[in-house]
Amino acid sequence: MIRWGEKRYHSMDYDLKTAYGEKVYKITLDGGMTCPNRDGTLGHGGCIFCSSEGSGDFAGSRACSISEQIAAGKRELSGKRPVHSYIAYLQAYTNTYAPVCRLEELYMEAIADPEVRILSIATRPDCLGTDVLELLGRINRIKPVWIELGLQTIHPATARYIRRGYELPVFEKAVRDLRSMGITVIVHTILYLPGETNEQMLETVDYLNRMDIQGIKLQLLHILKGTDLALEYERHPFPVPDMEDYIQFLGMCISRLNPQTAIHRLTGDGPSELLIAPLWSSNKRTVLNTLHRYLKEQDIWQGKEYYD
Ligand code: SF4
């Protein structure tokens, strides 16, 4: 069995501790962006699950500059423990969707702090034009850049249902373009999207195993107040997993996942005051502890099934 520290899976934390010799903390930022899926370019409503904050509910305030948000994040984190290393994480909305000169200012401001080790940028694969890629390549030569692509699923019917707004070849081209510049690619997937079977979710994992990606987020679907998904859930309730089902299914995903791919998330990450379902997921610590126990009891580790 391969071991990544104490864990039975290859975690982002393990990689960061190995590279930087200590835990690296994320500061979540709001760069004042919008999204083509919200501003009318592709649509107005956004993805069906996306909250009004553009899936950046824990980000700093867009009324403050990036350096002010970083300073506030550092004050909060280092007030509780000694911290010297941070990831500047542009999370809210689509963080490559602005004129390239504006993006350059934003990214340079984020990496200017010497304790910011990595710039992590959440975006859509259809918002990576040549000029943006050139900029990302340049920034990546100064400090490592991670690009997080919101894929969610490989299945076209689900992608249409969630109003993702791009086709799979667009994602594949984005991964190739980013990797040709040595940029780390992290893919955001959502588990338990309405109508998807376990087999379909595992097909998404298997597909990503064949891609040149470095990280994955396995995000449990959260139904959040104020989203179109919440309206849908109210009108036509669909099944959501209980914790036991979810843990067992995660076990399957982990054992199938390429051991080279670092896991950046294994559960939900939504604000509890907006969460409608599944409510058990708001206790993240319990979910992760239960998962770790389950993996041990069942002798599961990442990649166990991958080579079969
Ligand atoms: S692409 Fe991202 S920010 Fe835009 S609507 Fe979808 S989830 Fe929200």
Coordinates of C-alpha atoms and ligand atoms in Angstrom, one line a residue:
M1 CA 0.0 0.0 0.0
I2 CA 1.3 3.5 -0.8
R3 CA 1.2 5.9 2.1
W4 CA 0.9 9.7 1.9
G5 CA 1.8 10.6 5.5
E6 CA -0.9 9.2 7.7
K7 CA -3.6 9.2 5.0
R8 CA -4.6 6.5 2.6
Y9 CA -4.9 8.9 -0.2
H10 CA -2.7 11.5 -1.9
S11 CA -3.8 14.7 -0.4
M12 CA -3.0 18.3 -1.4
D13 CA -1.8 18.9 2.1
Y14 CA 0.7 16.1 1.8
D15 CA 2.2 17.6 -1.4
L16 CA 2.4 21.0 0.1
K17 CA 4.0 19.9 3.3
T18 CA 6.5 17.9 1.2
A19 CA 7.3 20.9 -1.0
Y20 CA 7.3 23.7 1.6
G21 CA 8.1 21.9 4.8
E22 CA 5.0 23.1 6.5
K23 CA 1.2 23.4 6.1
V24 CA 0.2 25.9 3.5
Y25 CA -3.0 27.8 4.1
K26 CA -5.5 29.1 1.5
I27 CA -6.7 32.7 1.5
T28 CA -9.9 32.9 -0.5
L29 CA -10.1 36.0 -2.6
D30 CA -12.7 37.9 -4.6
G31 CA -11.2 39.6 -7.7
G32 CA -14.4 41.4 -8.6
M33 CA -15.1 39.1 -11.6
T34 CA -18.4 38.0 -13.2
C35 CA -19.0 35.0 -15.3
P36 CA -20.1 34.5 -18.9
N37 CA -22.8 32.1 -17.6
R38 CA -24.3 35.0 -15.6
D39 CA -23.6 38.2 -17.5
G40 CA -25.7 37.2 -20.6
T41 CA -22.8 36.1 -22.8
L42 CA -23.7 32.4 -22.4
G43 CA -26.7 32.8 -20.0
H44 CA -28.1 34.8 -17.2
G45 CA -28.9 32.2 -14.5
G46 CA -25.5 30.7 -14.0
C47 CA -25.0 27.0 -13.3
I48 CA -28.0 25.6 -11.6
F49 CA -26.1 25.0 -8.3
C50 CA -24.2 28.2 -8.2
S51 CA -24.9 30.6 -5.3
S52 CA -25.3 34.3 -5.8
E53 CA -21.6 34.7 -4.6
G54 CA -20.5 32.8 -7.7
S55 CA -19.4 29.8 -5.7
G56 CA -17.1 32.0 -3.7
D57 CA -19.1 32.2 -0.5
F58 CA -16.0 32.3 1.8
A59 CA -14.0 34.8 -0.3
G60 CA -12.8 38.1 1.0
S61 CA -14.8 41.2 0.2
R62 CA -14.7 42.6 -3.3
A63 CA -14.9 46.1 -1.9
C64 CA -11.3 45.6 -0.7
S65 CA -8.2 45.3 -2.9
I66 CA -6.4 41.9 -3.3
S67 CA -3.6 43.0 -1.0
E68 CA -6.1 44.1 1.6
Q69 CA -7.9 40.8 1.4
I70 CA -4.6 38.9 1.7
A71 CA -3.6 41.0 4.7
A72 CA -7.0 40.3 6.3
G73 CA -6.7 36.5 5.6
K74 CA -3.2 36.4 7.0
R75 CA -4.3 38.2 10.2
E76 CA -7.1 35.8 10.7
L77 CA -5.0 32.6 10.0
S78 CA -1.8 33.6 11.8
G79 CA -3.8 34.8 14.8
K80 CA -4.5 31.2 15.7
R81 CA -1.2 29.5 14.8
P82 CA 2.2 30.3 13.3
V83 CA 1.7 30.4 9.5
H84 CA 4.3 31.4 6.9
S85 CA 3.0 30.0 3.6
Y86 CA -0.2 30.8 1.8
I87 CA -2.1 30.1 -1.4
A88 CA -3.8 33.1 -2.9
Y89 CA -7.0 31.5 -4.2
L90 CA -9.2 33.5 -6.6
Q91 CA -12.4 31.5 -6.1
A92 CA -15.5 33.6 -6.7
Y93 CA -16.9 33.6 -10.3
T94 CA -14.6 33.2 -13.4
N95 CA -11.2 34.5 -12.6
T96 CA -9.8 34.7 -16.1
Y97 CA -12.8 36.5 -17.5
A98 CA -11.7 40.2 -17.8
P99 CA -9.3 42.2 -20.0
V100 CA -5.9 40.7 -19.8
C101 CA -4.3 44.0 -18.5
R102 CA -6.8 43.8 -15.5
L103 CA -6.0 40.2 -14.9
E104 CA -2.3 40.9 -14.9
E105 CA -2.7 43.6 -12.3
L106 CA -4.8 41.3 -10.1
Y107 CA -2.4 38.3 -10.4
M108 CA 0.7 40.4 -9.8
E109 CA -0.9 42.0 -6.7
A110 CA -1.7 38.5 -5.4
I111 CA 1.8 37.1 -5.8
A112 CA 3.6 40.2 -4.6
D113 CA 3.4 39.0 -0.9
P114 CA 6.5 36.9 -0.3
E115 CA 4.5 34.5 1.9
V116 CA 2.1 33.8 -1.0
R117 CA 3.7 30.6 -2.5
I118 CA 1.1 29.7 -5.1
L119 CA -1.6 31.5 -7.1
S120 CA -4.7 29.4 -7.5
I121 CA -7.3 30.5 -10.0
A122 CA -10.8 29.0 -10.4
T123 CA -12.2 29.4 -13.9
R124 CA -14.0 27.9 -16.9
P125 CA -12.2 26.1 -19.7
D126 CA -13.9 28.4 -22.3
C127 CA -12.3 31.5 -20.7
L128 CA -8.7 30.7 -21.6
G129 CA -7.9 32.6 -24.7
T130 CA -4.4 32.9 -26.2
D131 CA -3.6 36.2 -24.4
V132 CA -4.8 34.8 -21.0
L133 CA -2.7 31.6 -21.5
E134 CA 0.3 33.7 -22.3
L135 CA -0.2 35.7 -19.1
L136 CA -0.6 32.6 -17.0
G137 CA 2.5 31.1 -18.5
R138 CA 4.4 34.3 -17.5
I139 CA 3.1 34.3 -14.0
N140 CA 3.8 30.6 -13.6
R141 CA 7.5 31.4 -14.2
I142 CA 7.5 33.7 -11.2
K143 CA 5.4 31.6 -8.8
P144 CA 3.5 28.4 -9.4
V145 CA 0.0 28.8 -10.8
W146 CA -2.8 26.4 -10.3
I147 CA -5.8 26.5 -12.6
E148 CA -9.0 25.0 -11.2
L149 CA -11.4 24.0 -14.0
G150 CA -15.1 23.4 -13.2
L151 CA -15.9 20.3 -15.1
Q152 CA -18.5 18.7 -12.7
T153 CA -19.3 15.8 -15.0
I154 CA -18.4 14.3 -18.4
H155 CA -22.0 13.4 -19.2
P156 CA -23.6 15.7 -21.7
A157 CA -27.2 15.3 -20.4
T158 CA -26.1 16.3 -16.9
A159 CA -24.0 19.1 -18.2
R160 CA -27.0 20.5 -20.1
Y161 CA -29.2 20.1 -16.9
I162 CA -26.7 22.0 -14.8
R163 CA -26.3 24.6 -17.6
R164 CA -22.6 24.3 -17.7
G165 CA -22.4 25.9 -21.1
Y166 CA -19.5 24.2 -22.8
E167 CA -18.7 20.8 -24.3
L168 CA -16.1 18.3 -23.3
P169 CA -13.6 19.0 -26.1
V170 CA -13.4 22.6 -24.8
F171 CA -12.2 21.2 -21.5
E172 CA -9.8 18.8 -23.2
K173 CA -8.2 21.6 -25.2
A174 CA -7.8 23.8 -22.0
V175 CA -6.0 21.0 -20.2
R176 CA -3.7 20.5 -23.1
D177 CA -3.0 24.2 -23.4
L178 CA -2.3 24.6 -19.7
R179 CA -0.1 21.6 -19.5
S180 CA 1.9 22.6 -22.5
M181 CA 3.0 25.6 -20.3
G182 CA 3.6 23.4 -17.2
I183 CA 0.7 24.8 -15.3
T184 CA -0.9 22.6 -12.6
V185 CA -4.4 21.7 -13.4
I186 CA -7.0 20.8 -10.8
V187 CA -10.5 19.6 -11.8
H188 CA -13.6 20.3 -9.9
T189 CA -16.2 17.5 -10.1
I190 CA -19.6 17.3 -8.3
L191 CA -20.8 14.0 -7.0
Y192 CA -24.5 13.1 -6.8
L193 CA -25.8 15.5 -9.5
P194 CA -29.5 14.7 -10.0
G195 CA -30.0 11.7 -12.3
E196 CA -26.4 10.5 -12.2
T197 CA -25.8 6.8 -11.3
N198 CA -22.8 5.6 -9.4
E199 CA -21.5 4.1 -12.7
Q200 CA -21.7 7.5 -14.4
M201 CA -19.9 9.2 -11.6
L202 CA -17.1 6.6 -11.7
E203 CA -16.9 7.1 -15.5
T204 CA -16.1 10.7 -14.8
V205 CA -13.3 9.6 -12.4
D206 CA -12.0 7.0 -15.0
Y207 CA -12.0 9.7 -17.7
L208 CA -10.0 12.1 -15.5
N209 CA -7.5 9.2 -14.8
R210 CA -6.7 9.3 -18.5
M211 CA -6.1 13.1 -18.5
D212 CA -2.9 15.0 -17.6
I213 CA -4.3 16.6 -14.5
Q214 CA -2.5 17.0 -11.1
G215 CA -5.4 17.5 -8.7
I216 CA -9.1 16.8 -8.3
K217 CA -11.9 18.1 -6.1
L218 CA -14.6 15.6 -5.3
Q219 CA -17.4 17.9 -4.2
L220 CA -20.6 16.5 -2.8
L221 CA -23.6 18.3 -4.4
H222 CA -24.8 21.0 -2.1
I223 CA -28.3 22.4 -2.5
L224 CA -28.0 26.0 -1.4
K225 CA -30.7 28.6 -0.7
G226 CA -31.3 31.0 -3.5
T227 CA -30.1 28.7 -6.3
D228 CA -32.2 27.3 -9.1
L229 CA -31.2 23.9 -7.9
A230 CA -33.0 24.7 -4.6
L231 CA -36.2 25.6 -6.5
E232 CA -35.9 22.3 -8.5
Y233 CA -35.5 20.4 -5.2
E234 CA -38.5 22.0 -3.7
R235 CA -40.7 21.3 -6.8
H236 CA -39.4 17.9 -7.7
P237 CA -37.4 16.5 -4.7
F238 CA -34.6 14.2 -5.9
P239 CA -32.7 11.8 -3.8
V240 CA -29.6 13.0 -1.9
P241 CA -27.2 10.5 -0.3
D242 CA -27.0 9.9 3.5
M243 CA -23.5 10.0 5.0
E244 CA -23.1 6.2 4.9
D245 CA -23.8 6.1 1.2
Y246 CA -21.5 9.0 0.5
I247 CA -18.6 7.5 2.4
Q248 CA -18.9 4.2 0.7
F249 CA -19.1 5.8 -2.7
L250 CA -16.0 8.0 -1.9
G251 CA -14.2 4.8 -1.0
M252 CA -14.9 3.5 -4.5
C253 CA -13.8 6.8 -6.1
I254 CA -10.6 6.9 -4.1
S255 CA -9.6 3.3 -4.9
R256 CA -10.2 3.9 -8.6
L257 CA -8.3 7.3 -8.7
N258 CA -4.9 7.5 -10.2
P259 CA -2.5 7.7 -7.3
Q260 CA -0.6 10.5 -9.0
T261 CA -3.6 12.8 -8.7
A262 CA -3.7 14.9 -5.5
I263 CA -7.1 15.1 -3.8
H264 CA -8.0 18.7 -3.0
R265 CA -11.5 18.1 -1.6
L266 CA -13.5 15.2 -0.5
T267 CA -16.8 16.6 0.7
G268 CA -18.8 19.8 0.5
D269 CA -17.6 23.3 1.0
G270 CA -20.7 25.5 1.3
P271 CA -21.9 28.0 3.9
S272 CA -24.0 26.1 6.5
E273 CA -26.5 29.0 6.7
L274 CA -27.3 28.5 3.0
L275 CA -27.3 24.7 3.1
I276 CA -30.7 23.0 2.5
A277 CA -29.4 19.5 1.9
P278 CA -27.7 17.2 2.7
L279 CA -27.6 18.8 6.2
W280 CA -25.2 16.1 7.6
S281 CA -22.5 17.5 5.3
S282 CA -22.2 20.7 7.3
N283 CA -20.1 18.8 9.8
K284 CA -17.1 18.4 7.7
R285 CA -14.8 17.1 10.5
T286 CA -17.2 14.2 11.2
V287 CA -17.5 13.4 7.5
L288 CA -13.7 13.3 7.1
N289 CA -13.1 11.3 10.3
T290 CA -15.7 8.8 9.3
L291 CA -14.2 8.5 5.9
H292 CA -10.7 7.9 7.3
R293 CA -12.0 5.2 9.7
Y294 CA -13.9 3.6 6.8
L295 CA -10.9 3.5 4.5
K296 CA -8.9 1.9 7.3
E297 CA -11.5 -0.7 8.2
Q298 CA -12.1 -1.7 4.5
D299 CA -8.3 -1.5 3.7
I300 CA -8.9 1.0 0.9
W301 CA -6.3 3.3 -0.5
Q302 CA -6.0 5.6 -3.5
G303 CA -5.1 3.6 -6.6
K304 CA -6.0 0.2 -5.1
E305 CA -8.1 -0.6 -8.2
Y306 CA -6.4 1.8 -10.6
Y307 CA -4.0 -0.6 -12.1
D308 CA -6.5 -3.4 -12.6
Ligands
SF4_1 S1 -19.2 28.9 -14.2 FE1 -18.8 29.1 -12.0 S2 -19.3 31.2 -11.4 FE2 -20.1 30.8 -13.4 S3 -22.3 30.2 -13.0 FE3 -21.1 28.3 -13.2 S4 -20.4 27.8 -11.1 FE4 -21.1 30.0 -11.1

